[in-house]
Amino acid sequence: MAQEDVFKKLVSHCKEYGFVFPSSDIYDGLGAVYDYGQMGVELKNNIKRYWWDSMVMLHENIVGLDSAIFMHPTIWKASGHVDAFNDPLIDNKDSKKRYRADVLIEEQLAKYDDKINKEVGKAAKRFGDTFDEAQYRATSPRVLEHQAKRDALHDRFVKALNETNLEELRQIIVDEEIVCPISGTKNWTEVRQFNLMFSTEMGSTADGAMKIYLRPETAQGIFVNYLNVQKTGRMKIPFGIAQIGKAFRNEIVARQFIFRMREFEQMEMQFFVRPGTELEWFAKWKALRLKWHQALGFGADHYRYHDHDKLAHYANAATDIEFLMPFGFKEVEGIHSRTDFDLSQHEKFSGKSIKYFDPELNESYTPYVIETSIGVDRMFLSVMSASYKEETLEGGETRVVLRLPAPLAPVKLAVMPLVKKDGLPEKAREIVDDLKFHFYCQYDEKDSIGKRYRRQDAIGTPYCVTVDHQSTEDNTVTLRDRDTMRQERVPIGELNAIIGHRVNITSLLKTL
Ligand code: GAP
């Protein structure tokens, strides 16, 4: 099945089974805003719990924070968002569709990469075991030709971005003959800058209302509280502050479902270190964060680093962790070495000293910061897309199954009486009433057992228990495993011991 079709199916699966709904659905939706349904909210909470515990519970020197969405507007002046949180946008005059100029060029670069990879793939098939990929890449005239074009484009693109040269960005689009995917034409407008922050007014107009912004990242709430936390928590450098919360961006190109939203959620951690040690910490966090992702078991081939070509003026290192989505490798998390830029700016704009006194060095300084920043919604999408499977079973029957990591699954156990009589529902309810204190259980008595299994497979429930007539005699049930579909007879009293540790977030945390 084409990846595009897989993605479409995933989107409709998310709606059909209560994971994600378009916001304001009965009013035909609101662009790039989504609601999480009864299953989605459970999965989302589990992702957040996995992140939070891995940061705050597993690190003595990381603590949490929940700062407000509304903040003093000068914060966004100091952080540079008012002046520079822009995207370069370009319109196609025929389709009237708006695009990010940098994204159009990045997609063009990816096309060159695809061409190179195709050449290499074909050669690998042709030569079999004797194939030397490095040598082929270095000598094949076709590969070299594509590579040269790619490198030239890449250098031009990076230069234009670094110089914020909007005319040159447009010229690249023209020279590369990039067409609008809707109209198929090259009839482009100029490239313009567009600020991504939403604003609103605080206070009544009579009082002189103040223009404030909906935060475009949670990080600034951490920066402006860093000294409050450091002092009241008696934190010693190096230490971190973790926060989960909503962020808002007026994205120009808001497609691809929950990948790029206007209201989304971030999980950010700012790690404050001694100046001069930041690159060492950057390397540590880069490795730790990849490990966190890989512990979910989707396979190392689903992830890659993307080191930034264009560093923000305040950063001295930056990388993305990209995940193989149905539409290619895409950024899920950013890890940035932000130097002392943010704290110094807040010091300057607030006029207050926010230096840290280092008792070991007996001196005060502005700490440097390593940031790890991951979008909850993108993480959700990556987990869903890697878990969604359509399988053909023995006998030709098909099933849709979400092979979610058990600790992230919304429902951990479904309890089903074989029939709705002979005391089986009561027995099944007893099991739920006992286990519901340990993990999320669902009682399900409607339809045939086969249909009930399919329903639970479709929401990713790792275990199902069937209560039959034997259960009322010997207190045993059949326990079915979602992935293998194998069933075993187990005592009811042992269910928690068998399932509990497998579905608990702790089992994931222990692998980190
Ligand atoms: N404080 C740094 C920061 O915000 P970013 O790379 O702009 O960095 C971090 O965003 C993460 O937030 C991204 O890797 C992505 O997962 C998520 N994110 C950013 N914009 C998003 C959007 N419009 N919709 C969903 N997630 C988004």
XYZ file of C-alpha atoms and ligand atoms in Angstrom:
539
model
C 0.000 0.000 0.000
C 1.299 3.475 -0.877
C 2.452 5.434 2.181
C -0.031 8.179 1.329
C -2.885 5.667 1.603
C -1.524 4.347 4.904
C -1.574 7.895 6.233
C -5.160 8.492 5.080
C -6.240 5.249 6.741
C -4.469 6.215 9.929
C -6.258 9.569 10.038
C -9.672 7.956 9.606
C -8.781 5.233 12.117
C -7.931 7.965 14.645
C -11.390 9.455 14.171
C -13.335 6.197 14.046
C -11.870 4.844 17.289
C -11.926 8.048 19.363
C -8.258 9.020 19.207
C -8.338 12.351 17.348
C -11.243 14.481 16.089
C -11.054 17.676 14.044
C -11.787 20.560 16.400
C -15.294 22.045 16.125
C -16.240 19.079 13.964
C -19.961 19.924 13.723
C -18.981 23.361 12.395
C -16.774 21.717 9.723
C -13.588 21.987 11.752
C -11.015 24.689 12.421
C -7.773 24.674 10.431
C -4.975 22.691 12.066
C -6.699 22.413 15.442
C -7.646 18.979 16.793
C -9.309 17.415 19.819
C -8.240 14.176 21.466
C -11.030 11.700 22.100
C -11.529 9.088 24.790
C -8.695 6.860 23.532
C -6.448 9.691 22.353
C -6.380 11.413 25.704
C -5.246 8.177 27.398
C -2.430 7.620 24.885
C -1.411 11.267 25.135
C -1.371 11.153 28.937
C 0.759 8.003 28.846
C 3.274 9.641 26.506
C 3.434 12.630 28.820
C 3.815 10.411 31.845
C 6.674 8.490 30.168
C 8.475 11.758 29.382
C 7.805 13.401 32.756
C 8.920 10.426 34.808
C 12.017 9.889 32.670
C 13.000 13.501 33.332
C 11.821 14.283 36.843
C 11.734 10.888 38.571
C 14.913 9.483 37.042
C 17.063 12.599 37.507
C 17.659 13.998 40.984
C 18.756 17.285 39.452
C 15.663 17.874 37.265
C 12.476 19.374 38.686
C 9.145 20.324 37.141
C 7.314 23.567 36.497
C 3.888 24.665 35.275
C 4.123 28.279 34.135
C 1.240 30.343 32.733
C 0.442 30.608 29.034
C 0.074 34.385 29.286
C 3.310 36.161 30.066
C 4.566 39.723 30.150
C 4.839 40.864 26.513
C 8.409 42.099 26.985
C 9.440 38.451 27.406
C 8.754 37.915 23.703
C 10.666 41.047 22.792
C 13.630 39.807 24.841
C 13.492 36.292 23.398
C 13.491 37.652 19.845
C 10.072 36.242 18.957
C 8.447 39.635 18.279
C 11.098 40.586 15.729
C 12.277 37.294 14.349
C 9.779 34.457 14.857
C 8.894 34.515 11.191
C 8.408 32.100 8.351
C 9.181 33.109 4.748
C 5.952 32.614 2.842
C 5.224 32.535 -0.864
C 1.877 32.268 -2.702
C 1.089 30.591 -5.965
C -0.949 33.113 -7.958
C -2.968 30.450 -9.786
C -3.987 28.101 -6.976
C -3.940 30.937 -4.380
C -2.235 28.432 -2.074
C 0.339 29.626 0.411
C 3.607 27.807 1.110
C 6.693 28.180 3.224
C 9.495 29.016 0.803
C 12.060 27.150 2.915
C 9.871 24.025 2.987
C 9.497 24.041 -0.822
C 13.287 24.116 -1.150
C 13.794 21.450 1.513
C 11.399 19.206 -0.402
C 13.444 19.812 -3.533
C 16.597 18.762 -1.659
C 14.794 15.615 -0.523
C 13.986 14.855 -4.178
C 17.697 14.848 -5.028
C 18.320 12.532 -2.068
C 15.585 10.212 -3.328
C 17.152 10.106 -6.789
C 20.552 9.234 -5.309
C 19.087 6.576 -3.045
C 17.185 5.051 -5.951
C 20.384 4.766 -8.002
C 22.166 3.168 -5.054
C 19.242 0.797 -4.431
C 19.180 -0.349 -8.056
C 22.931 -0.951 -8.053
C 22.727 -2.880 -4.787
C 20.211 -5.228 -6.397
C 22.346 -5.592 -9.532
C 25.622 -6.376 -7.752
C 24.241 -8.362 -4.804
C 26.677 -9.327 -2.045
C 29.697 -7.847 -3.799
C 28.192 -4.348 -3.722
C 30.410 -1.679 -2.209
C 28.055 1.220 -1.485
C 30.693 3.771 -0.509
C 32.684 3.126 -3.676
C 29.548 3.311 -5.827
C 28.528 6.639 -4.290
C 32.030 8.003 -4.910
C 32.324 6.874 -8.539
C 28.906 6.482 -10.223
C 28.576 9.373 -12.731
C 24.793 9.565 -12.238
C 25.067 9.655 -8.454
C 27.839 12.252 -8.654
C 25.760 14.394 -10.988
C 22.742 14.377 -8.606
C 25.017 14.917 -5.613
C 26.687 17.941 -7.211
C 23.306 19.525 -7.959
C 22.112 18.796 -4.435
C 25.240 20.247 -2.826
C 25.059 23.402 -4.932
C 21.395 23.906 -4.040
C 22.078 23.200 -0.401
C 24.913 25.774 -0.189
C 22.811 28.414 -1.909
C 19.839 27.695 0.356
C 21.842 27.859 3.595
C 23.463 31.135 2.505
C 20.074 32.673 1.660
C 18.636 31.570 5.022
C 21.607 32.832 6.993
C 21.392 36.205 5.264
C 17.545 36.238 5.449
C 17.701 36.959 1.732
C 14.059 36.639 0.655
C 14.708 37.545 -2.997
C 17.304 34.813 -3.259
C 14.887 32.273 -1.719
C 12.385 33.140 -4.448
C 15.085 32.965 -7.121
C 16.051 29.454 -5.947
C 12.412 28.357 -6.315
C 12.321 29.815 -9.824
C 15.712 28.380 -10.854
C 14.852 24.917 -9.544
C 11.582 25.092 -11.486
C 9.581 24.178 -8.392
C 5.869 24.030 -9.211
C 2.802 24.393 -7.013
C 1.507 20.869 -6.266
C -2.081 22.091 -6.734
C -1.948 24.228 -9.903
C 1.236 22.732 -11.344
C 2.438 26.238 -12.295
C 5.504 28.332 -11.441
C 3.526 31.550 -11.075
C 4.923 32.663 -7.700
C 4.552 35.896 -5.678
C 7.434 37.538 -3.812
C 8.592 35.911 -0.568
C 7.410 37.747 2.572
C 8.048 37.329 6.277
C 5.101 36.301 8.455
C 5.154 36.377 12.280
C 3.800 33.192 13.805
C 2.656 34.485 17.178
C -1.031 34.834 18.067
C -1.844 37.959 20.032
C -4.761 39.087 22.146
C -5.560 41.936 24.538
C -5.447 41.850 28.309
C -7.592 44.308 30.289
C -10.357 46.590 29.029
C -9.705 49.221 26.383
C -10.674 51.971 28.861
C -7.747 50.932 31.099
C -5.397 50.914 28.141
C -5.410 47.244 27.188
C -2.073 45.522 26.825
C -1.250 43.444 23.763
C -0.118 40.038 24.914
C 0.842 36.856 23.110
C -0.147 33.233 23.381
C 3.203 31.576 24.061
C 4.763 30.001 20.965
C 6.998 27.798 23.154
C 6.930 26.788 26.800
C 10.671 27.391 27.218
C 10.466 31.093 28.078
C 8.316 30.268 31.117
C 11.242 28.175 32.335
C 13.858 30.856 31.657
C 12.015 33.579 33.531
C 11.470 31.239 36.514
C 14.909 29.654 36.570
C 16.171 31.652 39.534
C 12.916 31.167 41.512
C 13.282 27.409 41.087
C 17.036 27.399 41.682
C 16.742 29.338 44.929
C 13.617 27.710 46.392
C 14.693 24.228 45.304
C 18.324 24.840 46.342
C 19.401 23.519 42.962
C 23.090 23.348 42.086
C 24.363 23.605 38.543
C 24.083 21.437 36.495
C 20.305 21.179 36.928
C 17.221 21.050 34.747
C 13.634 22.306 34.741
C 10.999 20.309 32.861
C 7.621 21.555 31.716
C 4.700 20.221 29.681
C 2.202 22.670 28.258
C 0.315 24.193 25.375
C 1.986 26.351 22.745
C 0.415 28.293 19.870
C 1.714 29.169 16.425
C -0.160 30.677 13.515
C 1.365 28.177 11.081
C 1.085 29.099 7.414
C 1.334 25.598 6.098
C -0.824 23.577 8.409
C -1.331 20.230 6.738
C -0.452 16.665 7.654
C -2.967 16.205 10.435
C -1.502 16.658 13.921
C 2.045 17.038 12.590
C 1.802 20.817 12.268
C -0.902 22.382 14.422
C -1.818 25.890 15.464
C -2.466 24.798 19.055
C -0.196 22.009 20.262
C 1.607 20.742 23.307
C 5.316 20.714 24.079
C 7.460 18.832 26.580
C 10.532 20.952 27.160
C 13.481 20.651 29.487
C 16.074 23.385 29.967
C 19.319 22.127 31.455
C 21.484 24.842 33.065
C 25.228 24.235 32.924
C 28.566 25.959 33.519
C 29.757 27.980 30.513
C 32.298 25.941 28.573
C 30.716 22.579 29.448
C 27.687 23.003 27.192
C 28.870 20.958 24.215
C 29.656 18.006 26.452
C 26.125 18.200 27.903
C 24.667 18.668 24.449
C 26.275 15.363 23.357
C 24.954 13.635 26.500
C 21.388 14.846 26.011
C 21.471 13.991 22.323
C 22.288 10.369 23.186
C 19.878 10.176 26.140
C 16.941 11.481 24.140
C 17.480 9.032 21.292
C 17.602 6.216 23.838
C 14.261 7.390 25.265
C 12.686 7.157 21.808
C 14.269 3.832 20.930
C 13.127 2.220 24.198
C 9.651 2.074 22.642
C 10.874 -0.738 20.419
C 9.891 0.490 16.954
C 13.413 -0.228 15.665
C 16.524 1.930 15.316
C 15.879 2.352 11.580
C 12.881 4.578 12.427
C 15.096 7.338 13.820
C 17.863 9.596 12.638
C 19.589 12.765 13.741
C 19.449 15.843 11.589
C 22.161 18.305 12.562
C 21.163 21.875 11.749
C 22.808 23.661 8.846
C 21.467 26.993 9.884
C 22.152 27.675 13.539
C 20.086 30.366 15.217
C 22.378 33.251 16.136
C 22.214 32.282 19.825
C 22.891 28.557 19.384
C 26.249 26.834 19.121
C 24.874 23.364 18.330
C 21.468 22.012 17.342
C 20.082 18.732 16.138
C 16.674 17.192 15.489
C 15.594 13.657 16.199
C 13.606 12.666 13.141
C 11.122 9.814 12.955
C 10.113 7.858 9.880
C 6.498 8.998 9.422
C 4.318 7.729 6.546
C 5.407 10.916 4.711
C 9.149 10.466 5.316
C 11.629 11.309 8.071
C 10.302 14.291 10.041
C 11.379 16.236 13.116
C 9.840 15.092 16.380
C 12.284 16.611 18.836
C 14.869 19.372 18.853
C 17.985 19.432 21.035
C 19.628 22.835 21.179
C 22.642 24.337 22.854
C 21.234 27.854 23.415
C 24.324 29.375 25.108
C 23.462 32.100 27.645
C 21.358 33.979 25.108
C 17.905 33.743 26.706
C 18.993 34.410 30.276
C 21.197 37.321 29.213
C 18.364 38.822 27.206
C 15.967 38.590 30.153
C 18.592 40.137 32.376
C 18.934 43.007 29.914
C 15.219 43.587 29.307
C 14.066 43.150 32.935
C 16.968 45.054 34.422
C 17.260 42.383 37.141
C 20.333 40.298 37.823
C 19.578 36.623 37.300
C 23.119 35.329 37.646
C 23.872 32.078 39.409
C 26.355 32.031 42.264
C 28.490 28.927 41.932
C 29.709 27.976 45.434
C 32.349 25.605 44.040
C 33.938 28.275 41.857
C 33.037 31.081 44.276
C 31.853 33.237 41.368
C 28.641 34.364 39.683
C 27.847 33.744 36.041
C 24.972 33.414 33.590
C 24.470 29.682 33.011
C 24.495 28.152 29.549
C 21.471 26.110 28.535
C 20.882 22.833 26.746
C 17.273 22.451 25.701
C 15.389 19.298 24.757
C 12.057 20.134 23.149
C 9.555 17.574 21.903
C 6.022 17.991 20.589
C 3.495 15.729 22.339
C 1.300 15.647 19.241
C 4.152 14.703 16.909
C 5.208 12.029 19.338
C 1.607 10.801 19.348
C 1.589 10.710 15.541
C 4.897 8.836 15.405
C 3.662 6.231 17.899
C 0.370 5.797 16.049
C 1.949 5.532 12.615
C 4.540 2.969 13.730
C 1.867 0.918 15.531
C -0.870 0.863 12.890
C -0.856 -2.501 11.049
C -3.211 -4.242 8.683
C -2.633 -7.967 8.966
C -3.870 -10.990 7.094
C -4.436 -13.900 9.446
C -4.436 -17.630 8.839
C -7.588 -18.448 6.910
C -7.462 -15.146 5.008
C -9.275 -13.012 7.591
C -7.840 -9.524 8.090
C -7.455 -7.381 11.165
C -6.376 -3.833 11.920
C -4.214 -3.811 14.998
C -2.442 -1.038 16.860
C 0.765 -2.620 18.085
C 1.232 0.113 20.675
C 3.949 -0.353 23.298
C 1.849 -1.781 26.170
C 2.818 0.973 28.658
C 1.430 3.591 26.239
C -1.757 1.734 25.269
C -4.978 3.522 26.362
C -6.709 0.382 27.664
C -4.489 -2.277 29.210
C -7.008 -5.047 29.674
C -10.441 -5.833 28.258
C -12.556 -8.229 30.305
C -15.243 -10.121 28.394
C -17.869 -12.580 29.578
C -18.339 -15.290 26.933
C -22.128 -14.963 27.241
C -24.421 -12.495 28.989
C -25.827 -15.027 31.428
C -24.997 -17.834 33.909
C -23.176 -15.417 36.240
C -20.387 -14.725 33.713
C -21.004 -10.932 33.511
C -20.893 -10.734 37.318
C -17.618 -12.672 37.398
C -16.149 -10.421 34.706
C -17.229 -7.308 36.613
C -15.535 -8.638 39.741
C -12.248 -8.861 37.808
C -12.591 -5.297 36.523
C -13.488 -3.997 39.974
C -10.336 -5.571 41.370
C -7.891 -4.594 38.621
C -9.167 -1.083 37.890
C -7.111 0.195 40.803
C -3.921 -0.900 39.018
C -4.482 -0.056 35.364
C -7.187 1.004 32.900
C -9.597 -1.903 32.235
C -12.626 -2.069 29.976
C -15.644 -4.319 30.418
C -17.073 -5.482 27.082
C -20.024 -7.859 26.627
C -21.504 -6.764 23.279
C -21.179 -8.855 20.052
C -19.314 -12.096 19.431
C -15.956 -12.704 21.103
C -14.265 -12.429 17.693
C -15.749 -8.986 17.093
C -14.792 -7.869 20.578
C -11.170 -8.985 20.023
C -11.058 -6.981 16.753
C -12.400 -3.903 18.534
C -9.725 -4.161 21.191
C -7.005 -4.824 18.567
C -8.070 -1.645 16.803
C -7.488 0.472 19.916
C -4.278 -1.365 20.807
C -5.383 -3.143 23.997
C -2.465 -5.487 24.799
C -4.494 -8.062 26.756
C -8.024 -9.501 26.722
C -9.488 -11.825 29.291
C -12.440 -14.087 28.517
C -14.623 -15.325 31.340
C -16.304 -18.655 30.506
C -18.216 -21.323 32.396
C -15.022 -22.932 33.638
C -14.130 -19.576 35.279
C -17.066 -19.869 37.680
C -15.852 -23.336 38.689
C -12.071 -22.943 39.017
C -11.442 -19.171 38.952
C -9.350 -19.276 35.803
C -9.757 -17.265 32.589
C -8.217 -17.235 29.131
C -5.713 -14.443 28.641
C -5.179 -13.372 25.035
C -2.087 -11.538 23.825
C -2.833 -8.844 21.206
C 0.317 -9.359 19.126
C 0.673 -13.135 19.072
C -3.078 -13.754 19.541
C -2.048 -16.718 21.688
C -4.315 -17.625 24.568
C -3.391 -19.196 27.866
C -5.423 -20.265 30.858
C -4.424 -18.371 33.987
C -5.781 -18.025 37.534
C -7.752 -14.806 38.052
C -5.730 -14.119 41.188
C -2.516 -13.975 39.134
C -3.710 -11.525 36.472
C -2.215 -8.465 38.127
C 1.132 -10.191 38.615
C 1.206 -11.320 34.979
C 0.023 -8.125 33.309
C 0.802 -5.316 35.756
C 4.548 -4.981 35.206
C 4.221 -5.302 31.423
C 1.730 -2.462 31.031
C 3.265 -0.119 33.556
C 5.381 2.894 32.520
C 7.974 1.630 35.006
C 8.828 -1.215 32.628
C 9.858 1.372 30.025
C 11.691 3.570 32.500
C 13.792 0.623 33.644
C 15.223 0.201 30.150
C 16.607 3.755 30.080
N 11.785 25.860 22.541
C 12.276 25.372 21.313
C 11.249 25.116 20.325
O 10.091 25.424 20.510
P 10.873 24.068 17.957
O 11.806 23.236 17.123
O 10.266 25.256 17.343
O 11.725 24.472 19.243
C 10.035 22.013 19.317
O 9.729 23.142 18.529
C 9.120 20.859 18.999
O 7.768 21.271 19.116
C 9.250 20.333 17.571
O 10.288 19.399 17.453
C 7.887 19.708 17.354
O 7.845 18.394 17.873
C 6.964 20.576 18.176
N 6.262 21.551 17.312
C 6.718 22.726 16.859
N 5.786 23.338 16.105
C 4.724 22.514 16.067
C 3.429 22.576 15.447
N 3.063 23.623 14.750
N 2.585 21.535 15.616
C 2.943 20.470 16.365
N 4.137 20.364 16.974
C 5.022 21.370 16.832
